[in-house]
């Protein structure tokens, strides 16, 4: 390439006080740095907005093993999974101009990406949510974290969210007989039943979860896919059947605490129940099972899944999208189209 394109990117302007606001972020224009002999230059077409960005924008944020986001300081450019179109690449890289690649440098319209951080997606039509969404996280959790057995009753917390909107569908296709999800509003509960195949929903602000779960799963639950922790985890232990398997993926109760994001998520569990019911609790990060991603891409092609996503247009809309995602206003994975 003779001249490098300019790059618009979203940066952290200041640490958020409690809930992250669009004004905590700023859009800057800069010259794209020159690419080296092992770099690919891409024009981004889509990137993901993750609520974990709020956590890592916190004043006290520190790099945490298992969270694939760096802690952010004012002036830093945000990053997240992206899909871009190759504008230039080294001749022996295996890529060609016009190919789609996924890479970790979202929140900007152009990027210079080391070849080793690009994954080839070919040239055809792309469903961005298949690659940027968290179907693969749900798939990895339910095939490697724990294993679904035919006839299982499965409870998923934050079931309208990025992981949860896929977890119920994946569980069903792996053999679950009944899937129940939690959410924050009746609208989302209706949508989960209509579009995501959930049999029943419980509301996180809709009265005691134990009572709601007892009504939704009168015979108890076999599997719990947990994104929330806290009261959800306590209620799931109460509803568990003998031999239940829990896979713990996130702790939104701490991460989306309105007073401030935290990585400390206490829950007062009745350990006697864990013993008497022979419950397995497994903390799990899909990032440790990267091989699951390729398997997911092949598996999802014929699985007839509904890719639940909120699509937002343009870089300028991205800061508001992060705020709205953290406020629980959006559904499925949040993707910015550029
Ligand atoms: N282990 C792994 O491999 C892995 C990978 C990626 C992400 N994660 C973690 O998994 C969790 C879920 O990630 P995600 O991207 O799928 O997020 P998400 O579920 O899309 O999170 C947003 C949703 O959280 C719910 N929410 C908002 N405030 C809440 C609160 N105070 N308590 C409980 N729920 C609240 C809202 O849904 P409702 O209004 O419908 O409740 C909101 O739409 C996060 O903790 C994330 O860090 C884990």
XYZ file of C-alpha atoms and ligand atoms in Angstrom:
386
model
C 0.000 0.000 0.000
C 1.312 3.423 -0.834
C -0.530 5.483 1.785
C -1.987 4.167 5.007
C -5.635 5.058 5.700
C -6.604 7.239 8.637
C -8.104 5.371 11.558
C -11.032 6.419 13.763
C -10.970 4.660 17.114
C -12.747 4.758 20.470
C -10.605 5.533 23.507
C -11.213 5.689 27.225
C -11.496 9.384 28.145
C -11.712 8.818 31.925
C -12.458 6.030 34.372
C -16.214 5.642 34.929
C -17.600 6.659 38.324
C -20.237 3.905 38.606
C -22.128 2.901 35.445
C -20.039 3.607 32.328
C -21.399 6.570 30.331
C -20.893 7.396 26.641
C -19.037 10.528 27.791
C -16.396 8.324 29.461
C -15.312 7.408 25.924
C -14.049 9.588 23.092
C -13.595 9.040 19.367
C -10.168 10.015 18.052
C -8.761 10.135 14.537
C -5.203 9.060 14.009
C -2.835 7.963 11.273
C -2.663 4.173 10.991
C 0.913 3.100 11.845
C 2.983 1.696 8.980
C 2.566 -2.051 8.593
C 5.576 -4.346 8.993
C 6.501 -7.376 6.879
C 4.355 -9.706 9.036
C 1.300 -7.435 9.377
C -2.109 -7.457 7.725
C -3.943 -4.148 7.150
C -7.705 -4.509 7.600
C -10.794 -2.381 7.260
C -13.102 -3.477 10.055
C -16.662 -4.393 9.072
C -18.031 -5.484 12.483
C -16.859 -5.560 16.083
C -18.314 -6.873 19.317
C -19.234 -4.759 22.337
C -18.679 -6.691 25.594
C -19.879 -5.641 29.030
C -16.466 -6.726 30.397
C -15.111 -3.473 28.905
C -16.843 -1.625 31.756
C -14.994 -3.806 34.268
C -11.640 -3.169 32.639
C -12.293 0.603 32.395
C -12.631 0.763 36.176
C -10.077 2.885 38.053
C -8.967 -0.147 40.092
C -9.012 -2.608 37.200
C -6.096 -4.997 36.958
C -5.293 -7.631 34.392
C -7.061 -10.793 35.510
C -5.978 -14.224 34.317
C -8.967 -15.686 32.475
C -10.403 -12.309 31.359
C -9.152 -11.672 27.814
C -9.264 -7.869 28.119
C -6.432 -5.636 29.340
C -7.067 -3.077 32.090
C -7.666 0.335 30.477
C -6.150 3.729 31.344
C -7.391 7.072 29.989
C -6.111 7.462 26.418
C -6.089 3.723 25.707
C -7.959 2.461 22.633
C -10.631 -0.107 23.480
C -10.313 -3.582 21.965
C -12.616 -6.527 21.337
C -13.247 -9.189 18.723
C -13.664 -7.860 15.172
C -14.125 -8.992 11.589
C -12.260 -7.032 8.956
C -11.609 -7.125 5.240
C -7.980 -7.440 4.180
C -6.658 -4.307 2.427
C -3.015 -5.384 2.283
C -1.035 -8.427 3.420
C 2.380 -10.038 2.989
C 2.512 -12.250 -0.134
C 3.304 -15.428 1.854
C 0.725 -14.827 4.623
C -1.939 -17.158 3.209
C -4.393 -14.206 3.008
C -5.513 -12.265 -0.039
C -6.849 -8.741 -0.463
C -10.648 -8.926 0.024
C -10.565 -11.884 2.453
C -12.450 -11.612 5.740
C -10.423 -12.220 8.889
C -11.326 -12.159 12.560
C -8.891 -10.532 14.985
C -8.883 -8.845 18.418
C -8.709 -5.133 17.385
C -12.273 -3.869 17.362
C -13.476 -0.398 18.438
C -11.706 1.164 15.392
C -12.417 1.306 11.684
C -8.970 0.180 10.474
C -6.261 -1.894 12.111
C -2.767 -3.213 11.525
C -2.866 -6.795 12.776
C 0.024 -9.257 13.125
C -0.577 -12.214 10.772
C -0.586 -14.588 13.746
C -3.600 -12.814 15.276
C -5.739 -13.096 12.123
C -8.086 -16.053 11.596
C -9.172 -16.655 7.993
C -12.934 -16.504 7.400
C -12.857 -16.724 3.596
C -14.661 -14.395 1.190
C -18.277 -15.507 1.252
C -21.235 -13.955 3.008
C -20.559 -13.763 6.732
C -22.973 -14.069 9.659
C -20.952 -11.914 12.065
C -22.705 -13.277 15.159
C -21.496 -16.808 14.368
C -17.909 -15.587 14.832
C -18.235 -12.626 17.206
C -21.102 -13.989 19.287
C -20.782 -16.283 22.266
C -22.424 -19.358 20.775
C -18.989 -20.921 20.825
C -18.588 -20.103 24.538
C -21.898 -21.820 25.254
C -20.933 -24.738 23.016
C -17.549 -25.149 24.725
C -19.154 -24.914 28.184
C -21.741 -27.587 27.345
C -19.374 -29.987 25.592
C -16.210 -29.492 27.633
C -17.047 -27.617 30.841
C -19.791 -30.108 31.622
C -21.658 -32.473 29.312
C -25.349 -32.313 28.576
C -27.161 -35.657 28.871
C -30.322 -36.557 26.993
C -33.388 -35.477 28.948
C -31.609 -32.902 31.147
C -33.493 -29.958 32.601
C -31.199 -26.952 32.129
C -31.302 -23.557 33.849
C -29.409 -20.663 32.224
C -28.899 -17.312 33.981
C -28.801 -14.051 31.975
C -30.465 -16.105 29.280
C -31.187 -13.142 26.975
C -27.531 -12.052 27.008
C -24.670 -12.802 24.643
C -23.872 -16.268 26.031
C -27.303 -17.053 27.461
C -29.188 -16.391 24.218
C -27.163 -19.207 22.630
C -26.781 -21.513 25.655
C -30.429 -22.602 25.757
C -30.435 -23.370 22.038
C -27.136 -25.259 22.191
C -28.305 -27.244 25.245
C -31.512 -28.227 23.453
C -29.645 -29.449 20.380
C -27.285 -31.443 22.587
C -30.242 -33.306 24.097
C -31.753 -31.191 26.878
C -35.461 -31.813 27.358
C -36.378 -28.571 29.132
C -34.583 -25.219 29.211
C -35.342 -22.386 31.604
C -33.692 -18.985 31.567
C -33.536 -15.905 33.769
C -33.824 -12.358 32.514
C -34.571 -8.821 33.689
C -37.836 -8.032 31.897
C -41.092 -9.586 30.732
C -40.416 -8.410 27.159
C -37.168 -10.335 27.062
C -38.849 -13.350 28.691
C -41.461 -13.402 25.887
C -38.731 -13.079 23.271
C -36.714 -15.914 24.860
C -39.721 -18.220 24.634
C -40.715 -17.129 21.108
C -37.294 -16.928 19.400
C -34.734 -18.729 21.549
C -36.668 -21.890 22.369
C -36.774 -21.427 26.142
C -39.641 -23.352 27.757
C -39.946 -20.970 30.694
C -38.375 -17.812 32.084
C -37.796 -16.470 35.593
C -37.325 -12.768 36.326
C -34.321 -11.635 38.332
C -36.357 -8.815 39.896
C -39.630 -10.731 39.918
C -39.772 -12.126 43.459
C -37.908 -15.004 45.135
C -35.977 -16.953 42.511
C -36.411 -20.190 44.478
C -40.204 -19.937 44.137
C -40.030 -19.023 40.450
C -37.634 -21.912 39.750
C -39.803 -24.370 41.669
C -42.720 -23.381 39.424
C -40.665 -23.527 36.204
C -38.863 -26.796 37.066
C -41.061 -28.694 39.542
C -38.797 -31.776 39.344
C -35.601 -29.755 39.755
C -32.679 -28.966 37.466
C -29.847 -31.180 36.200
C -27.629 -28.483 34.701
C -26.996 -24.841 35.591
C -25.168 -22.552 33.160
C -24.354 -19.535 35.298
C -23.450 -16.077 34.096
C -24.761 -14.222 37.167
C -23.715 -15.829 40.489
C -25.137 -14.490 43.774
C -28.833 -15.200 44.311
C -29.013 -17.214 41.061
C -26.355 -19.632 42.256
C -28.025 -20.005 45.641
C -31.426 -20.667 44.038
C -29.920 -23.169 41.582
C -28.361 -25.185 44.445
C -31.799 -25.274 46.067
C -33.428 -26.503 42.835
C -30.699 -29.011 41.926
C -31.466 -32.681 41.504
C -29.060 -35.380 42.618
C -25.954 -35.399 40.446
C -26.576 -31.900 39.027
C -23.699 -30.287 37.098
C -23.084 -26.552 37.304
C -20.822 -24.687 34.888
C -19.976 -21.187 36.120
C -19.010 -18.806 33.318
C -19.531 -15.316 34.709
C -20.570 -13.283 37.719
C -22.711 -10.436 36.370
C -24.003 -9.702 39.832
C -20.524 -8.306 40.567
C -19.515 -7.235 37.066
C -22.675 -5.178 36.489
C -23.155 -3.980 40.069
C -24.612 -0.487 39.699
C -22.347 0.865 42.448
C -19.229 -0.163 40.540
C -17.826 -3.115 38.618
C -16.072 -5.758 40.694
C -14.405 -9.140 40.274
C -15.479 -10.222 43.760
C -18.748 -12.169 43.693
C -19.602 -13.753 47.043
C -22.521 -16.183 47.387
C -23.612 -17.900 50.612
C -24.068 -21.512 49.488
C -25.459 -24.320 51.606
C -22.516 -26.706 51.306
C -24.522 -29.515 52.899
C -26.798 -29.419 49.858
C -23.781 -29.695 47.549
C -22.708 -32.848 49.380
C -26.129 -34.436 49.831
C -27.096 -33.836 46.193
C -23.684 -34.793 44.783
C -23.522 -31.484 42.872
C -20.512 -30.726 40.654
C -19.555 -27.026 40.451
C -17.123 -26.172 37.672
C -15.695 -22.731 36.965
C -14.913 -22.600 33.274
C -13.326 -20.259 30.729
C -13.811 -21.104 27.049
C -10.629 -19.196 26.256
C -8.700 -22.135 27.692
C -10.352 -24.436 25.115
C -9.634 -22.576 21.892
C -9.886 -25.819 19.902
C -13.623 -25.691 20.600
C -13.951 -22.679 18.290
C -13.240 -24.569 15.048
C -15.536 -27.391 16.190
C -18.292 -24.854 16.925
C -17.973 -23.224 13.495
C -18.527 -26.616 11.832
C -21.295 -27.700 14.272
C -23.377 -24.529 14.093
C -23.730 -24.623 10.276
C -26.442 -27.280 10.360
C -27.781 -26.623 13.854
C -30.516 -24.187 12.758
C -29.656 -21.684 15.501
C -31.157 -18.237 15.908
C -28.204 -15.860 16.195
C -29.530 -13.383 18.695
C -27.858 -10.056 18.182
C -28.348 -6.341 18.550
C -26.792 -4.637 15.524
C -25.711 -1.022 15.959
C -24.659 1.162 13.024
C -21.425 3.135 13.044
C -18.493 3.804 15.360
C -20.187 6.926 16.772
C -22.987 4.764 18.190
C -20.618 2.339 19.941
C -20.136 4.233 23.266
C -23.924 4.433 23.765
C -24.204 0.720 22.888
C -21.752 -0.204 25.648
C -23.749 1.850 28.146
C -27.042 0.301 27.010
C -25.606 -3.233 27.136
C -24.465 -2.711 30.728
C -27.906 -1.298 31.612
C -29.549 -4.503 30.326
C -31.374 -2.745 27.443
C -29.991 -4.895 24.614
C -30.425 -8.520 23.554
C -27.984 -11.194 22.512
C -24.498 -10.248 21.416
C -24.018 -6.538 20.664
C -22.282 -5.903 17.342
C -21.292 -2.610 15.751
C -21.448 -2.617 11.943
C -19.051 -0.208 10.224
N -16.193 -18.104 31.007
C -16.119 -17.685 29.758
O -15.586 -18.348 28.868
C -16.712 -16.341 29.419
C -16.614 -15.803 28.130
C -17.191 -14.566 27.879
C -17.849 -13.880 28.900
N -17.893 -14.426 30.153
C -18.582 -13.779 31.283
O -19.908 -14.289 31.265
C -20.812 -13.287 31.742
C -21.867 -13.041 30.699
O -21.255 -12.459 29.572
P -22.165 -11.940 28.383
O -21.247 -11.249 27.446
O -23.019 -13.041 27.888
O -23.026 -10.862 29.125
P -24.575 -10.588 29.008
O -25.318 -11.740 29.615
O -24.900 -10.227 27.598
O -24.681 -9.327 29.964
C -25.595 -8.309 29.799
C -26.889 -8.686 30.484
O -26.691 -8.851 31.895
C -27.938 -8.697 32.549
N -27.740 -7.865 33.747
C -27.632 -6.537 33.829
N -27.422 -6.143 35.112
C -27.388 -7.264 35.840
C -27.192 -7.507 37.218
N -27.015 -6.526 38.105
N -27.191 -8.785 37.629
C -27.377 -9.780 36.751
N -27.568 -9.599 35.411
C -27.566 -8.342 34.978
C -28.869 -7.993 31.559
O -29.767 -8.951 31.058
P -31.245 -9.132 31.705
O -31.811 -7.768 31.844
O -31.933 -9.978 30.690
O -31.044 -9.840 33.023
C -27.929 -7.595 30.445
O -28.577 -7.542 29.186
C -19.959 -12.075 32.067
O -19.648 -12.131 33.440
C -18.708 -12.282 31.235
O -17.582 -11.667 31.783
C -17.356 -15.647 30.411
